[in-house]
Amino acid sequence: MRTYDWARTPLGPIADWPQSLIFAVSTLLLSPVPIVLLWGPDGIMIYNDAYSGFAGGRHPQLLGSKVREGWPEVADFNDHVMRVVLAGGTLSYRDQELTLRRYGRPEPVWMNLDYSPVFDEGGKPAGVIAIVVESTERVLAERRLRESEALFRTLAQGIPQLIWRAGIDGACIWASPQWIAYTGQDNDGSLGWGWLEAVHPDDVAIARTAWQEAAASGQLSYEHRLCNAPGQRYRWFQTRAAAVRDGEGRIVEWLGTSTDIDDLRQLQERQQVMVAELQHRTRNLLGVVRAIAKQTMALTGPGELFKAQFNDRLSALSRVQGLLSRSDQEPITLRTLIETELAALNAPAAQTRVRIAGPVVRLRKATVQTFALALHELATNALKYGAFTTPQGSLSVTWRICESEDGRRLLVDWVEEGLVRPSGAQDASLRGGYGRELIERALPYALKARTCYALSETTLQCTINLPHPEGDTAGSLP
């Protein structure tokens, strides 16, 4: 200020300055806040070191210049300031945005501006004192924060998970619209520990324990049930949260999600049941294979006959397992079981010799395996020794549902007619063999069935009467 050649300006040398100007300049030079004095009607600029930092590349050319010429890009703004303040008024702006060329290129700048008059010895406004505090960094930071919050809220409202924020102890400080829509709680009702009211009563202790441990571990993850207000039922959720830390690594809050895993848990439970059922079925199957091998060996002894009959019976088991593997999508019906067995044994193609009739009966999985083996033995006997060995032979397989004193029962009649048998001849397959034993001993033991096997010279009739639970019949077929 002292070395600048003020004689070249309308103010003249410092020695000729009025005391009011000298006092104002002395005051602003001591201030750490950016201050500029606009003296006279042209606003000759005099400023302190703090303002020179704000001026950037425009310093020191601004010193001693007219404000309109020093900041031509905002001349209209400064003209308004000069008119108001030199008339005795004051102006104040907060976060005023102006575009300045401090470094040769236009840039938006935000400022807090306060303008007041400086009076001369006669008590008239002779200049304008301007306090200039740039707020660009803060304004942009707040804008980024608002944009970030808006983005967060957009993301939070657009994903299916329930989003929330909680204090370090687990008290809710914000819940997403999904939470409110799902639980039926209003925003105030979910804040604090109010969110626990949506948790299943049996899971509240689990939630509290998880939050108590989270402060020490820095992690939060647990499963619990939440009430679905529209559906009026509880569903399983997995709740996880990430700790939000300050600059010193201390947890200041938690940002978390609650994800619906009810369908997944049900699937896992079904898988466990299926695995247990598979293990049980495998043990049973191995037992059946062992029994088939033992019984077949007892009748045939080792050799090709054993190999043929054993493989035949294993094939029947394999067909049953194929049906069981699809039973969840295609329920196993009695008709399907019979037709599958007859087709596998290459029964005569002439359908006029085979009659199958009865209602649609769905068989329980526990029933299918033993029942299928019995049908296999009957069909094998018909093919090798019975109805299908003569041109006039025929097979009728019919069934019906009846009520009895001990509940609903399924009656299956297997009737072969047109047999040609010498009087007193014995059936090489069923009479006293594995098939007969399976029908008359295994079915009653395994399925609580009542069986009757009758053979004459021209007819074979086998009746199987077994329990049939409610709901296993759906309509009928001819």
XYZ file of C-alpha atoms in Angstrom:
478
model
C 0.000 0.000 0.000
C 2.806 2.405 0.907
C 4.922 1.682 -2.168
C 2.080 1.751 -4.673
C 2.038 4.886 -6.871
C -1.345 6.271 -5.811
C -0.576 9.534 -7.594
C -1.535 7.817 -10.833
C -5.060 7.195 -9.508
C -7.911 9.655 -8.870
C -7.093 9.317 -5.151
C -3.720 11.031 -5.491
C -0.763 10.476 -3.131
C -1.444 9.056 0.336
C -0.337 12.327 1.940
C -3.352 14.057 0.409
C -5.913 11.409 1.535
C -8.647 12.519 3.907
C -8.532 11.109 7.451
C -11.711 9.089 6.884
C -10.024 7.214 4.023
C -6.781 6.684 5.965
C -8.725 5.347 8.965
C -10.779 2.939 6.804
C -7.685 1.644 4.987
C -5.753 1.200 8.248
C -8.644 -0.846 9.656
C -9.091 -3.206 6.674
C -5.333 -3.839 6.422
C -5.380 -5.326 9.934
C -8.279 -7.707 9.254
C -7.664 -11.408 8.492
C -10.982 -11.441 6.633
C -10.971 -10.494 2.907
C -12.039 -6.830 2.748
C -12.024 -4.413 -0.166
C -12.722 -0.655 0.011
C -14.417 0.910 -3.024
C -13.694 4.621 -2.653
C -15.433 7.420 -4.434
C -18.159 7.248 -7.088
C -15.910 5.100 -9.334
C -15.134 2.625 -6.562
C -11.335 2.794 -6.555
C -10.239 -0.583 -5.110
C -8.082 -0.774 -2.001
C -7.835 -4.196 -0.276
C -5.936 -6.264 2.241
C -3.778 -9.367 1.846
C -6.685 -11.728 2.484
C -8.593 -10.198 -0.432
C -5.530 -10.502 -2.692
C -5.763 -14.272 -2.154
C -9.430 -14.190 -3.192
C -8.539 -12.102 -6.297
C -6.145 -14.801 -7.521
C -4.516 -13.969 -10.866
C -6.248 -10.557 -10.959
C -3.945 -9.288 -8.201
C -2.120 -6.851 -8.168
C -3.750 -5.304 -11.253
C -6.934 -4.727 -9.252
C -5.191 -2.457 -6.800
C -6.094 1.181 -7.513
C -8.427 0.257 -10.406
C -12.076 1.180 -10.768
C -14.273 -1.712 -9.619
C -16.243 -1.685 -12.867
C -13.014 -2.070 -14.858
C -11.375 -4.454 -12.397
C -14.310 -6.943 -12.475
C -15.982 -6.257 -15.844
C -17.761 -9.659 -15.845
C -19.856 -8.556 -12.847
C -20.089 -4.856 -13.629
C -23.862 -4.727 -13.395
C -23.810 -6.388 -9.958
C -21.222 -3.933 -8.652
C -23.047 -0.947 -10.194
C -26.082 -1.910 -8.133
C -23.975 -2.181 -4.988
C -22.423 1.226 -5.519
C -25.786 2.911 -6.080
C -27.389 1.422 -2.984
C -24.542 1.810 -0.525
C -23.392 5.305 -1.622
C -26.999 6.312 -1.015
C -26.530 5.198 2.604
C -27.928 1.673 2.356
C -26.453 -1.705 3.177
C -26.525 -5.047 1.330
C -25.940 -8.608 2.426
C -25.788 -11.794 0.358
C -25.332 -15.387 1.432
C -23.867 -17.924 -0.974
C -24.216 -15.473 -3.821
C -23.166 -17.108 -7.072
C -21.159 -15.026 -9.546
C -19.018 -16.031 -12.512
C -15.512 -14.510 -12.223
C -12.364 -14.670 -14.319
C -9.728 -14.867 -11.627
C -7.359 -17.068 -13.644
C -8.234 -16.095 -17.208
C -11.221 -18.468 -17.509
C -14.793 -18.163 -16.255
C -15.569 -20.092 -13.074
C -18.616 -20.104 -10.817
C -17.861 -18.684 -7.401
C -20.096 -18.572 -4.324
C -19.579 -15.840 -1.708
C -20.976 -14.339 1.443
C -20.994 -10.596 0.782
C -21.657 -7.741 3.199
C -21.631 -4.103 1.996
C -21.841 -0.965 4.134
C -21.019 2.734 3.574
C -17.868 4.564 4.727
C -18.575 8.169 5.653
C -16.339 11.210 5.008
C -15.642 14.048 7.437
C -18.923 15.669 6.481
C -20.928 12.567 7.380
C -21.773 11.662 3.798
C -21.162 8.203 2.205
C -17.813 8.435 0.403
C -17.059 4.761 -0.197
C -18.189 1.182 0.214
C -16.592 -1.327 2.549
C -17.091 -4.900 1.262
C -16.437 -8.016 3.333
C -15.935 -10.920 0.919
C -15.865 -14.512 2.245
C -15.766 -17.185 -0.420
C -18.069 -20.175 0.290
C -17.483 -22.066 -2.961
C -15.907 -25.111 -1.334
C -18.649 -25.439 1.256
C -21.442 -24.885 -1.275
C -20.060 -27.519 -3.636
C -19.529 -29.939 -0.747
C -23.120 -29.466 0.399
C -24.319 -29.896 -3.157
C -22.354 -33.135 -3.509
C -23.762 -34.290 -0.194
C -27.315 -33.556 -1.307
C -26.710 -35.343 -4.604
C -25.204 -38.275 -2.729
C -28.178 -38.405 -0.362
C -30.569 -38.174 -3.294
C -28.716 -41.005 -5.037
C -28.773 -43.060 -1.847
C -32.501 -42.534 -1.421
C -33.112 -43.403 -5.074
C -31.126 -46.608 -4.710
C -32.709 -47.389 -1.364
C -36.195 -46.991 -2.800
C -35.405 -48.973 -5.936
C -34.104 -52.228 -4.470
C -36.274 -54.945 -2.931
C -34.394 -55.099 0.375
C -35.579 -53.147 3.395
C -32.982 -50.397 3.986
C -32.356 -48.637 7.298
C -29.877 -46.605 9.299
C -29.283 -47.133 12.975
C -27.279 -45.584 15.788
C -24.347 -47.373 17.374
C -26.708 -49.185 19.786
C -29.185 -50.338 17.124
C -31.795 -47.617 17.561
C -33.260 -46.807 14.143
C -32.661 -43.296 12.817
C -34.096 -43.786 9.313
C -36.161 -46.464 7.558
C -36.746 -46.801 3.816
C -40.228 -46.680 2.259
C -39.966 -50.440 1.691
C -39.728 -51.016 5.448
C -42.758 -48.849 6.103
C -44.790 -50.508 3.332
C -43.818 -54.017 4.444
C -44.218 -53.703 8.215
C -47.089 -51.213 8.223
C -45.218 -48.986 10.690
C -45.183 -45.259 10.055
C -41.863 -43.434 9.979
C -42.048 -42.275 13.605
C -43.167 -45.711 14.780
C -40.054 -47.415 13.379
C -37.561 -44.949 14.880
C -35.619 -45.720 18.047
C -36.441 -49.241 19.189
C -39.926 -49.077 17.711
C -38.796 -51.339 14.852
C -38.713 -54.282 17.283
C -42.522 -54.266 17.289
C -42.369 -55.673 13.720
C -40.092 -58.524 14.836
C -41.599 -61.877 15.827
C -41.788 -62.013 19.644
C -39.674 -65.183 19.695
C -36.892 -63.420 17.744
C -36.647 -60.167 19.721
C -34.008 -61.613 22.055
C -31.964 -62.767 19.053
C -32.049 -59.255 17.599
C -31.035 -57.592 20.877
C -28.165 -60.032 21.407
C -26.892 -59.458 17.851
C -26.825 -55.701 18.420
C -25.043 -56.065 21.755
C -22.308 -58.127 20.111
C -22.047 -55.850 17.055
C -20.469 -52.972 18.956
C -17.519 -55.176 19.926
C -17.164 -57.207 16.724
C -17.902 -54.439 14.228
C -20.180 -56.833 12.341
C -23.906 -57.433 12.341
C -25.640 -60.441 10.777
C -28.593 -62.477 12.042
C -31.836 -64.076 10.876
C -35.269 -63.314 12.252
C -38.902 -63.030 11.293
C -40.658 -59.792 10.357
C -44.371 -59.186 10.189
C -45.701 -58.589 6.703
C -48.590 -56.228 7.368
C -50.395 -56.665 4.001
C -50.129 -60.458 4.189
C -50.705 -60.625 7.955
C -47.977 -63.223 8.410
C -44.345 -63.454 9.467
C -41.566 -64.166 6.981
C -37.889 -64.909 7.567
C -35.338 -62.153 6.887
C -31.567 -61.949 6.991
C -30.369 -58.669 8.473
C -26.863 -57.410 7.774
C -25.224 -54.036 8.377
C -21.959 -52.246 7.691
C -20.442 -49.961 10.299
C -19.996 -46.290 9.342
C -16.841 -44.968 11.041
C -15.405 -41.508 11.652
C -11.864 -40.394 10.883
C -10.559 -42.099 14.014
C -12.190 -45.424 13.182
C -14.997 -45.188 15.726
C -18.454 -46.461 14.773
C -20.875 -43.576 14.452
C -23.823 -45.427 12.886
C -24.855 -48.535 10.936
C -26.175 -48.834 7.403
C -28.051 -52.083 6.901
C -30.444 -54.177 4.840
C -33.034 -56.810 5.713
C -33.476 -59.364 2.915
C -36.443 -61.714 2.574
C -35.111 -65.306 2.754
C -38.398 -67.032 3.597
C -38.604 -68.887 0.278
C -34.955 -69.922 0.587
C -35.486 -71.315 4.091
C -38.530 -73.268 2.934
C -36.481 -74.648 0.049
C -33.704 -75.658 2.428
C -36.209 -77.367 4.705
C -37.676 -79.243 1.740
C -34.177 -80.258 0.686
C -33.482 -81.632 4.148
C -36.701 -83.632 4.006
C -35.827 -84.870 0.530
C -32.317 -85.901 1.627
C -33.735 -87.754 4.608
C -36.313 -89.419 2.360
C -33.627 -90.338 -0.173
C -31.477 -91.897 2.535
C -34.454 -93.824 3.874
C -35.469 -94.927 0.379
C -31.912 -96.006 -0.433
C -31.703 -98.149 2.691
C -35.067 -99.702 1.838
C -34.030 -100.252 -1.760
C -30.843 -102.026 -0.731
C -32.910 -104.218 1.546
C -35.290 -105.042 -1.291
C -32.409 -105.881 -3.653
C -30.868 -108.111 -1.010
C -34.224 -109.903 -0.462
C -34.763 -110.338 -4.228
C -31.301 -111.815 -4.641
C -31.803 -114.183 -1.706
C -35.241 -115.374 -2.822
C -34.225 -115.730 -6.472
C -31.083 -117.660 -5.551
C -33.128 -119.990 -3.329
C -35.411 -120.868 -6.283
C -32.932 -120.961 -9.158
C -29.531 -121.571 -7.667
C -26.489 -119.907 -9.274
C -26.267 -119.762 -13.020
C -27.902 -118.226 -16.065
C -31.457 -118.640 -14.741
C -30.577 -116.676 -11.614
C -28.914 -113.984 -13.732
C -31.955 -113.629 -16.002
C -34.570 -113.495 -13.242
C -32.481 -111.258 -10.986
C -31.829 -108.756 -13.800
C -35.514 -108.848 -14.701
C -36.546 -107.940 -11.191
C -33.866 -105.232 -10.918
C -35.256 -103.714 -14.119
C -38.669 -103.562 -12.485
C -37.123 -101.749 -9.508
C -35.364 -99.348 -11.877
C -38.649 -98.452 -13.561
C -40.192 -97.708 -10.187
C -37.268 -95.457 -9.245
C -37.754 -93.559 -12.500
C -41.376 -92.907 -11.621
C -40.450 -91.877 -8.061
C -37.821 -89.413 -9.301
C -40.533 -87.512 -11.216
C -43.260 -87.892 -8.601
C -43.102 -84.240 -7.488
C -43.974 -83.100 -11.012
C -45.967 -86.147 -12.147
C -47.865 -87.925 -9.363
C -47.718 -91.712 -9.715
C -51.114 -93.214 -10.475
C -52.128 -96.853 -10.350
C -52.893 -96.828 -14.091
C -49.411 -95.452 -14.852
C -47.800 -98.164 -12.770
C -49.751 -100.948 -14.491
C -49.224 -99.612 -18.022
C -45.513 -99.049 -17.406
C -45.036 -102.627 -16.256
C -46.991 -104.178 -19.114
C -45.199 -102.047 -21.686
C -41.779 -102.922 -20.236
C -42.526 -106.651 -20.477
C -43.621 -106.283 -24.118
C -47.162 -107.512 -23.423
C -49.182 -108.215 -26.590
C -49.863 -105.138 -28.632
C -53.463 -106.185 -29.270
C -55.288 -103.952 -26.825
C -58.426 -106.043 -27.203
C -56.752 -108.649 -24.986
C -55.971 -106.206 -22.172
C -58.556 -104.229 -20.219
C -57.492 -101.639 -17.660
C -60.204 -99.668 -15.843
C -60.693 -97.761 -12.599
C -60.707 -94.304 -11.022
C -57.648 -92.083 -11.003
C -55.789 -93.244 -7.908
C -52.607 -91.523 -6.812
C -50.269 -93.856 -4.990
C -48.190 -92.853 -2.006
C -44.436 -93.110 -2.474
C -44.179 -95.607 0.365
C -46.662 -97.860 -1.460
C -45.224 -97.757 -4.965
C -42.078 -99.857 -4.647
C -43.572 -102.991 -3.080
C -46.788 -102.718 -5.094
C -44.814 -102.395 -8.349
C -42.839 -105.555 -7.600
C -46.091 -107.475 -7.058
C -47.455 -106.189 -10.391
C -44.182 -107.159 -12.059
C -44.463 -110.738 -10.798
C -48.098 -110.971 -11.966
C -47.232 -109.526 -15.401
C -44.201 -111.793 -15.801
C -46.292 -114.819 -14.883
C -48.996 -113.794 -17.405
C -46.387 -113.418 -20.148
C -44.571 -116.703 -19.513
C -47.237 -119.023 -18.112
C -50.610 -117.275 -18.191
C -53.014 -115.372 -20.391
C -50.448 -114.213 -22.970
C -49.287 -117.727 -23.801
C -52.515 -118.602 -25.704
C -54.322 -116.784 -28.532
C -57.606 -116.778 -26.612
C -56.108 -115.521 -23.358
C -57.069 -112.079 -21.959
C -56.110 -109.888 -19.001
C -58.393 -107.601 -17.002
C -56.997 -105.259 -14.352
C -59.672 -103.242 -12.571
C -59.817 -101.370 -9.288
C -62.276 -99.451 -7.180
C -62.485 -97.540 -3.912
C -64.778 -98.855 -1.170
C -65.602 -97.984 2.398
C -65.145 -100.492 5.196
C -65.172 -100.565 8.970
C -61.470 -99.771 9.067
C -61.683 -96.903 6.534
C -61.309 -96.390 2.795
C -59.647 -99.192 0.879
C -58.400 -99.808 -2.643
C -59.469 -103.087 -4.254
C -57.427 -104.274 -7.234
C -58.553 -107.309 -9.271
C -56.075 -108.999 -11.611
C -57.982 -111.544 -13.692
C -56.501 -113.732 -16.442
C -58.937 -115.792 -18.561
C -58.581 -118.281 -21.418
C -55.749 -120.204 -19.819
C -55.050 -123.706 -21.145
C -53.726 -125.787 -18.284
C -53.792 -129.547 -17.704
C -55.774 -130.455 -14.650
C -53.595 -130.398 -11.538
C -50.642 -128.612 -13.203
C -48.664 -126.114 -11.082
C -47.629 -122.589 -12.051
C -43.853 -122.533 -12.384
C -43.599 -118.856 -11.404
C -46.185 -117.939 -8.814
C -47.207 -121.161 -7.082
C -44.929 -121.396 -4.060
C -42.375 -119.035 -5.660
C -41.073 -115.513 -5.029
C -44.066 -113.845 -6.682
C -46.590 -115.774 -4.606
C -44.635 -115.031 -1.443
C -44.443 -111.341 -2.343
C -48.210 -111.137 -2.849
C -49.351 -113.238 0.092
C -46.699 -112.272 2.651
C -44.843 -109.074 1.721
C -47.896 -106.998 0.735
C -49.771 -107.715 3.992
C -46.638 -106.968 6.004
C -45.474 -103.836 4.186
C -48.780 -102.319 3.085
C -51.285 -103.862 5.502
C -52.970 -105.437 2.467
C -55.352 -108.373 2.315
C -54.700 -110.628 -0.676
C -56.431 -113.554 -2.317
C -54.831 -115.695 -5.028
C -56.991 -118.265 -6.858
C -55.939 -120.425 -9.832
C -58.125 -122.780 -11.851
C -57.583 -124.601 -15.162
C -58.759 -121.605 -17.247
C -58.651 -118.624 -14.872
C -56.243 -116.868 -12.520
C -57.624 -114.279 -10.146
C -55.570 -112.225 -7.717
C -57.259 -109.654 -5.482
C -55.276 -107.077 -3.543
C -57.142 -105.070 -0.903
C -55.117 -102.315 0.787
C -55.751 -99.088 2.787
C -56.295 -95.958 0.731
C -56.085 -92.534 2.490
C -58.509 -89.703 1.793
C -57.550 -87.335 -1.046
C -55.686 -89.879 -3.185
C -58.526 -90.218 -5.717
C -59.212 -87.593 -8.380
C -61.991 -88.384 -10.842
C -62.119 -91.604 -12.846
C -61.013 -93.080 -16.112
C -62.801 -95.697 -18.242
